[in-house]
Amino acid sequence: MSNQTAIVTGANSGMGLATTIELARQGYRVIMACRSEKRGQEALQEAVRQSGSSAIELMLCDLGSLESIRQFARTFRERHDRLDVLVNNAGVVMVKRKETSDGFEQSIGINHLGHFLLTLLLIEPLKAAKQGRVVNVSSGAYKAGKIHFEDPHLHKGYNPIKSYAQSKLANVLFTRALASKLSGTSVTVNCLHPGAVGTSIGVDRNTGFGTRIMAFAGKLPFFLSPEEGARTAVYLATSPEVVGLTGRYFYQQKEQQLKAHAVDDASAERFWTWSEEQVGLRDDEKL
């Protein structure tokens, strides 16, 4: 396993850090994709300490910046020919509507569009692996989600639940569409609901607003620990039980049936085309 390489986004805290530690324990070389140099370095030291592995590396990547994502992918491809596992874990919930540096509403911009571009820029290294795996951290919130094609960036009638649920449905639609487009290759794509996890997802990424609230929530008995929340992501990244399975949705390491609106292929294809346009995907980058 020591020659297998994994990338985990949002790896500096919560489930991302827990996933990093467990993959490193299992012998993977793990690249922690983090937005903040300071928080990333602190998390790197913690990951090395807890895993006992020195094969962990920090690379900066701001999923709210298309330029940063492109730079990350370029640097990764210069250093590595192969990518065995990509865990698209990073996520935000925004109490108030805010935009990324590219003018995207932050939840759809970071939770979906950032990971959409990152994944497509890493398809060749994933194909070069014996069995490349893409693991998308979605949420049961997808059930309440709708793609608001008339206003996907929610300029009107914004609320956090509407925004987050749309972005989590986006993760599922992306998973199924990408799995279909990669049919016949060695790359699999699956998504998961981690459960109710007490993490920093509800914390404003710029101001830190919500830190104390989420710290309190994480101590409530019905919240899972980040380690518990990461189990299904690690399972999809590593288990021989899911070799060859693709386009599926999991909870507690078991496949779950998706609701009808999440298996609408026409909607998924329309959303894929919109996503390509939003991130400015070049013809030679399209699948």
Short mmCIF file of C-alpha atoms in Angstrom, two decimals:
data_model
loop_
_atom_site.label_atom_id
_atom_site.label_comp_id
_atom_site.label_asym_id
_atom_site.label_seq_id
_atom_site.Cartn_x
_atom_site.Cartn_y
_atom_site.Cartn_z
CA MET A 1 0.00 0.00 0.00
CA SER A 2 2.95 2.32 0.61
CA ASN A 3 3.18 3.24 -3.07
CA GLN A 4 -0.45 4.39 -3.29
CA THR A 5 -1.20 8.11 -3.30
CA ALA A 6 -4.32 9.85 -1.99
CA ILE A 7 -5.51 13.47 -1.95
CA VAL A 8 -7.94 14.66 0.74
CA THR A 9 -9.52 18.10 0.38
CA GLY A 10 -10.36 20.12 3.47
CA ALA A 11 -7.81 18.00 5.30
CA ASN A 12 -6.92 20.46 8.06
CA SER A 13 -9.82 19.61 10.41
CA GLY A 14 -12.79 17.38 11.13
CA MET A 15 -13.46 14.47 8.80
CA GLY A 16 -10.74 15.57 6.39
CA LEU A 17 -8.07 15.30 9.06
CA ALA A 18 -9.53 12.02 10.37
CA THR A 19 -9.54 10.61 6.81
CA THR A 20 -5.95 11.73 6.28
CA ILE A 21 -4.78 10.05 9.50
CA GLU A 22 -6.53 6.75 8.75
CA LEU A 23 -5.28 6.58 5.13
CA ALA A 24 -1.74 7.33 6.34
CA ARG A 25 -2.05 4.58 8.96
CA GLN A 26 -3.00 2.20 6.16
CA GLY A 27 0.19 3.07 4.31
CA TYR A 28 -1.03 5.62 1.76
CA ARG A 29 1.03 8.64 0.84
CA VAL A 30 -1.47 11.40 1.60
CA ILE A 31 -1.56 14.90 0.17
CA MET A 32 -3.53 17.26 2.39
CA ALA A 33 -5.22 19.86 0.18
CA CYS A 34 -5.82 22.87 2.45
CA ARG A 35 -6.63 26.54 1.93
CA SER A 36 -4.64 27.94 4.87
CA GLU A 37 -0.88 27.48 5.19
CA LYS A 38 -0.99 28.02 8.97
CA ARG A 39 -3.89 25.66 9.70
CA GLY A 40 -2.57 23.20 7.16
CA GLN A 41 0.88 23.04 8.78
CA GLU A 42 -0.65 22.56 12.23
CA ALA A 43 -2.87 19.77 10.89
CA LEU A 44 0.07 18.17 9.08
CA GLN A 45 2.01 17.90 12.33
CA GLU A 46 -1.03 16.41 14.06
CA ALA A 47 -1.58 13.91 11.22
CA VAL A 48 2.06 12.79 11.36
CA ARG A 49 1.87 12.46 15.15
CA GLN A 50 -1.35 10.46 15.19
CA SER A 51 -0.64 8.23 12.19
CA GLY A 52 3.06 7.60 12.82
CA SER A 53 3.61 8.18 9.09
CA SER A 54 5.99 10.68 7.53
CA ALA A 55 4.45 10.14 4.07
CA ILE A 56 2.05 13.06 4.44
CA GLU A 57 2.40 16.29 2.48
CA LEU A 58 0.63 19.64 2.57
CA MET A 59 -0.34 21.35 -0.69
CA LEU A 60 -2.33 24.57 -0.72
CA CYS A 61 -5.61 24.60 -2.61
CA ASP A 62 -8.46 27.07 -2.21
CA LEU A 63 -11.58 25.43 -3.61
CA GLY A 64 -13.15 28.88 -3.80
CA SER A 65 -10.63 29.92 -6.48
CA LEU A 66 -10.44 28.36 -9.95
CA GLU A 67 -6.92 29.73 -10.33
CA SER A 68 -5.79 28.06 -7.10
CA ILE A 69 -7.36 24.74 -8.15
CA ARG A 70 -5.59 24.85 -11.52
CA GLN A 71 -2.27 25.63 -9.83
CA PHE A 72 -2.74 22.74 -7.39
CA ALA A 73 -3.52 20.29 -10.21
CA ARG A 74 -0.52 21.47 -12.25
CA THR A 75 1.83 21.05 -9.29
CA PHE A 76 0.43 17.63 -8.44
CA ARG A 77 0.83 16.38 -12.01
CA GLU A 78 4.42 17.65 -12.10
CA ARG A 79 5.25 15.66 -8.94
CA HIS A 80 3.11 12.53 -9.39
CA ASP A 81 2.20 10.36 -12.42
CA ARG A 82 -0.57 8.53 -10.61
CA LEU A 83 -3.41 9.22 -8.19
CA ASP A 84 -5.05 6.24 -6.51
CA VAL A 85 -7.64 8.03 -4.35
CA LEU A 86 -9.24 11.48 -4.44
CA VAL A 87 -11.45 12.24 -1.43
CA ASN A 88 -13.51 15.36 -2.16
CA ASN A 89 -14.28 16.11 1.47
CA ALA A 90 -14.18 19.91 1.90
CA GLY A 91 -17.50 21.61 2.48
CA VAL A 92 -19.11 24.79 3.75
CA VAL A 93 -22.50 25.95 5.01
CA MET A 94 -23.01 29.69 4.77
CA VAL A 95 -25.47 31.42 7.11
CA LYS A 96 -25.45 34.49 4.87
CA ARG A 97 -25.01 34.49 1.10
CA LYS A 98 -21.37 35.03 0.14
CA GLU A 99 -19.46 34.59 -3.09
CA THR A 100 -16.17 32.99 -4.04
CA SER A 101 -13.44 34.98 -5.78
CA ASP A 102 -14.96 33.85 -9.10
CA GLY A 103 -18.43 35.15 -8.21
CA PHE A 104 -20.03 31.81 -7.33
CA GLU A 105 -22.38 31.44 -4.36
CA GLN A 106 -20.03 29.82 -1.86
CA SER A 107 -21.84 26.53 -1.16
CA ILE A 108 -22.30 25.56 -4.81
CA GLY A 109 -18.91 27.11 -5.63
CA ILE A 110 -16.84 25.26 -3.03
CA ASN A 111 -18.87 22.12 -2.36
CA HIS A 112 -19.49 21.38 -6.05
CA LEU A 113 -17.79 23.55 -8.67
CA GLY A 114 -14.38 23.55 -6.98
CA HIS A 115 -14.39 19.77 -6.65
CA PHE A 116 -15.83 19.39 -10.17
CA LEU A 117 -12.86 21.25 -11.69
CA LEU A 118 -10.29 19.62 -9.42
CA THR A 119 -11.51 16.12 -10.26
CA LEU A 120 -11.57 16.68 -14.01
CA LEU A 121 -8.03 18.12 -13.93
CA LEU A 122 -6.86 14.95 -12.15
CA ILE A 123 -8.58 12.39 -14.40
CA GLU A 124 -5.38 11.35 -16.20
CA PRO A 125 -3.46 10.55 -12.97
CA LEU A 126 -6.56 8.69 -11.72
CA LYS A 127 -6.69 6.66 -14.92
CA ALA A 128 -2.98 5.86 -14.52
CA ALA A 129 -3.67 4.11 -11.21
CA LYS A 130 -4.47 0.41 -11.10
CA GLN A 131 -7.92 1.31 -9.81
CA GLY A 132 -8.40 5.04 -9.25
CA ARG A 133 -11.15 5.97 -6.82
CA VAL A 134 -13.05 9.25 -6.46
CA VAL A 135 -14.94 9.58 -3.17
CA ASN A 136 -17.36 12.50 -2.88
CA VAL A 137 -18.61 13.47 0.58
CA SER A 138 -22.25 14.38 0.06
CA SER A 139 -25.02 14.39 2.70
CA GLY A 140 -28.50 13.12 3.33
CA ALA A 141 -29.44 16.79 2.85
CA TYR A 142 -29.47 16.03 -0.88
CA LYS A 143 -33.01 14.68 -0.31
CA ALA A 144 -34.25 18.23 0.29
CA GLY A 145 -32.15 19.60 -2.55
CA LYS A 146 -33.13 21.00 -5.91
CA ILE A 147 -30.93 22.41 -8.66
CA HIS A 148 -32.27 25.93 -9.12
CA PHE A 149 -31.42 26.17 -12.82
CA GLU A 150 -33.14 29.55 -13.09
CA ASP A 151 -30.88 30.95 -10.31
CA PRO A 152 -28.21 28.42 -9.27
CA HIS A 153 -26.16 31.02 -7.41
CA LEU A 154 -29.26 31.94 -5.38
CA HIS A 155 -29.23 35.69 -5.89
CA LYS A 156 -32.88 35.68 -4.78
CA GLY A 157 -34.46 33.96 -1.80
CA TYR A 158 -31.20 32.71 -0.27
CA ASN A 159 -31.26 30.59 2.83
CA PRO A 160 -28.59 28.24 4.24
CA ILE A 161 -30.66 25.05 3.98
CA LYS A 162 -31.65 25.73 0.37
CA SER A 163 -28.03 26.52 -0.50
CA TYR A 164 -26.49 23.53 1.27
CA ALA A 165 -29.10 21.02 0.06
CA GLN A 166 -28.59 22.16 -3.54
CA SER A 167 -24.82 21.69 -3.22
CA LYS A 168 -25.21 18.20 -1.71
CA LEU A 169 -27.61 17.13 -4.48
CA ALA A 170 -24.96 18.51 -6.86
CA ASN A 171 -22.42 16.10 -5.32
CA VAL A 172 -24.72 13.14 -6.05
CA LEU A 173 -25.53 14.22 -9.61
CA PHE A 174 -21.81 14.80 -10.26
CA THR A 175 -20.97 11.36 -8.87
CA ARG A 176 -23.43 9.55 -11.11
CA ALA A 177 -22.63 11.56 -14.24
CA LEU A 178 -18.87 11.19 -13.80
CA ALA A 179 -19.22 7.45 -13.15
CA SER A 180 -21.17 7.13 -16.40
CA LYS A 181 -18.62 9.14 -18.38
CA LEU A 182 -15.76 7.03 -16.98
CA SER A 183 -17.54 3.74 -17.72
CA GLY A 184 -15.06 1.31 -19.27
CA THR A 185 -12.07 2.82 -17.45
CA SER A 186 -10.51 1.60 -14.20
CA VAL A 187 -11.74 4.70 -12.29
CA THR A 188 -14.72 4.42 -9.94
CA VAL A 189 -16.73 7.29 -8.45
CA ASN A 190 -18.93 6.98 -5.35
CA CYS A 191 -20.47 9.32 -2.82
CA LEU A 192 -21.60 9.09 0.77
CA HIS A 193 -23.56 10.54 3.64
CA PRO A 194 -21.22 10.67 6.65
CA GLY A 195 -23.97 11.10 9.23
CA ALA A 196 -24.41 14.03 11.60
CA VAL A 197 -20.83 14.93 12.43
CA GLY A 198 -19.69 17.66 14.82
CA THR A 199 -17.12 19.47 12.64
CA SER A 200 -16.28 23.03 11.62
CA ILE A 201 -18.48 22.89 8.50
CA GLY A 202 -20.82 25.56 9.90
CA VAL A 203 -17.97 27.95 10.65
CA ASP A 204 -17.47 31.00 8.42
CA ARG A 205 -14.19 30.34 6.59
CA ASN A 206 -13.14 34.00 6.77
CA THR A 207 -14.47 35.34 10.08
CA GLY A 208 -14.59 32.17 12.18
CA PHE A 209 -18.23 32.95 13.09
CA GLY A 210 -19.93 29.83 14.45
CA THR A 211 -16.82 28.23 15.98
CA ARG A 212 -18.22 28.10 19.52
CA ILE A 213 -21.63 26.88 18.35
CA MET A 214 -20.12 24.01 16.37
CA ALA A 215 -17.74 23.12 19.21
CA PHE A 216 -20.77 22.78 21.47
CA ALA A 217 -22.69 20.76 18.86
CA GLY A 218 -19.76 18.38 18.51
CA LYS A 219 -20.15 17.43 22.19
CA LEU A 220 -23.82 16.50 21.87
CA PRO A 221 -24.40 12.73 22.16
CA PHE A 222 -26.21 12.36 18.83
CA PHE A 223 -23.30 13.87 16.88
CA LEU A 224 -20.67 11.51 15.49
CA SER A 225 -17.00 12.17 16.01
CA PRO A 226 -14.98 13.13 12.91
CA GLU A 227 -13.39 9.66 13.06
CA GLU A 228 -16.81 7.99 12.99
CA GLY A 229 -17.94 10.30 10.19
CA ALA A 230 -14.85 9.47 8.14
CA ARG A 231 -15.37 5.70 8.24
CA THR A 232 -17.47 5.43 5.10
CA ALA A 233 -15.13 7.71 3.13
CA VAL A 234 -12.16 5.56 4.18
CA TYR A 235 -14.15 2.41 3.33
CA LEU A 236 -14.88 3.68 -0.20
CA ALA A 237 -11.26 4.76 -0.60
CA THR A 238 -9.68 1.49 0.48
CA SER A 239 -12.00 -1.50 0.76
CA PRO A 240 -11.71 -4.43 -1.67
CA GLU A 241 -15.47 -4.86 -1.20
CA VAL A 242 -16.21 -1.90 -3.48
CA VAL A 243 -13.76 -2.66 -6.29
CA GLY A 244 -15.60 -2.04 -9.55
CA LEU A 245 -18.65 -0.45 -7.89
CA THR A 246 -19.32 3.02 -9.28
CA GLY A 247 -21.99 5.71 -9.29
CA ARG A 248 -23.35 4.59 -5.91
CA TYR A 249 -24.35 6.33 -2.67
CA PHE A 250 -23.34 4.93 0.74
CA TYR A 251 -24.17 5.46 4.39
CA GLN A 252 -22.55 3.56 7.26
CA GLN A 253 -20.49 1.57 4.74
CA LYS A 254 -23.62 0.25 3.01
CA GLU A 255 -25.10 1.20 -0.34
CA GLN A 256 -28.34 3.19 -0.11
CA GLN A 257 -31.07 3.71 -2.68
CA LEU A 258 -31.19 7.27 -3.98
CA LYS A 259 -34.36 9.34 -4.23
CA ALA A 260 -35.88 9.73 -7.70
CA HIS A 261 -34.73 13.33 -8.28
CA ALA A 262 -31.10 12.27 -7.70
CA VAL A 263 -31.19 9.65 -10.45
CA ASP A 264 -32.60 11.93 -13.14
CA ASP A 265 -30.01 11.52 -15.89
CA ALA A 266 -31.34 14.38 -18.03
CA SER A 267 -31.06 16.78 -15.08
CA ALA A 268 -27.56 15.47 -14.29
CA GLU A 269 -26.41 16.03 -17.88
CA ARG A 270 -27.88 19.55 -17.97
CA PHE A 271 -26.15 20.31 -14.68
CA TRP A 272 -22.85 18.87 -15.99
CA THR A 273 -22.95 21.20 -19.01
CA TRP A 274 -23.69 24.17 -16.75
CA SER A 275 -20.78 23.19 -14.48
CA GLU A 276 -18.37 22.97 -17.43
CA GLU A 277 -19.39 26.47 -18.50
CA GLN A 278 -19.07 27.90 -14.98
CA VAL A 279 -15.50 26.66 -14.43
CA GLY A 280 -14.39 27.52 -17.98
CA LEU A 281 -13.42 23.97 -18.89
CA ARG A 282 -11.38 23.81 -22.09
CA ASP A 283 -12.27 21.36 -24.85
CA ASP A 284 -9.15 19.28 -24.16
CA GLU A 285 -10.20 19.00 -20.47
CA LYS A 286 -13.69 17.70 -21.17
CA LEU A 287 -14.64 14.03 -20.93
#
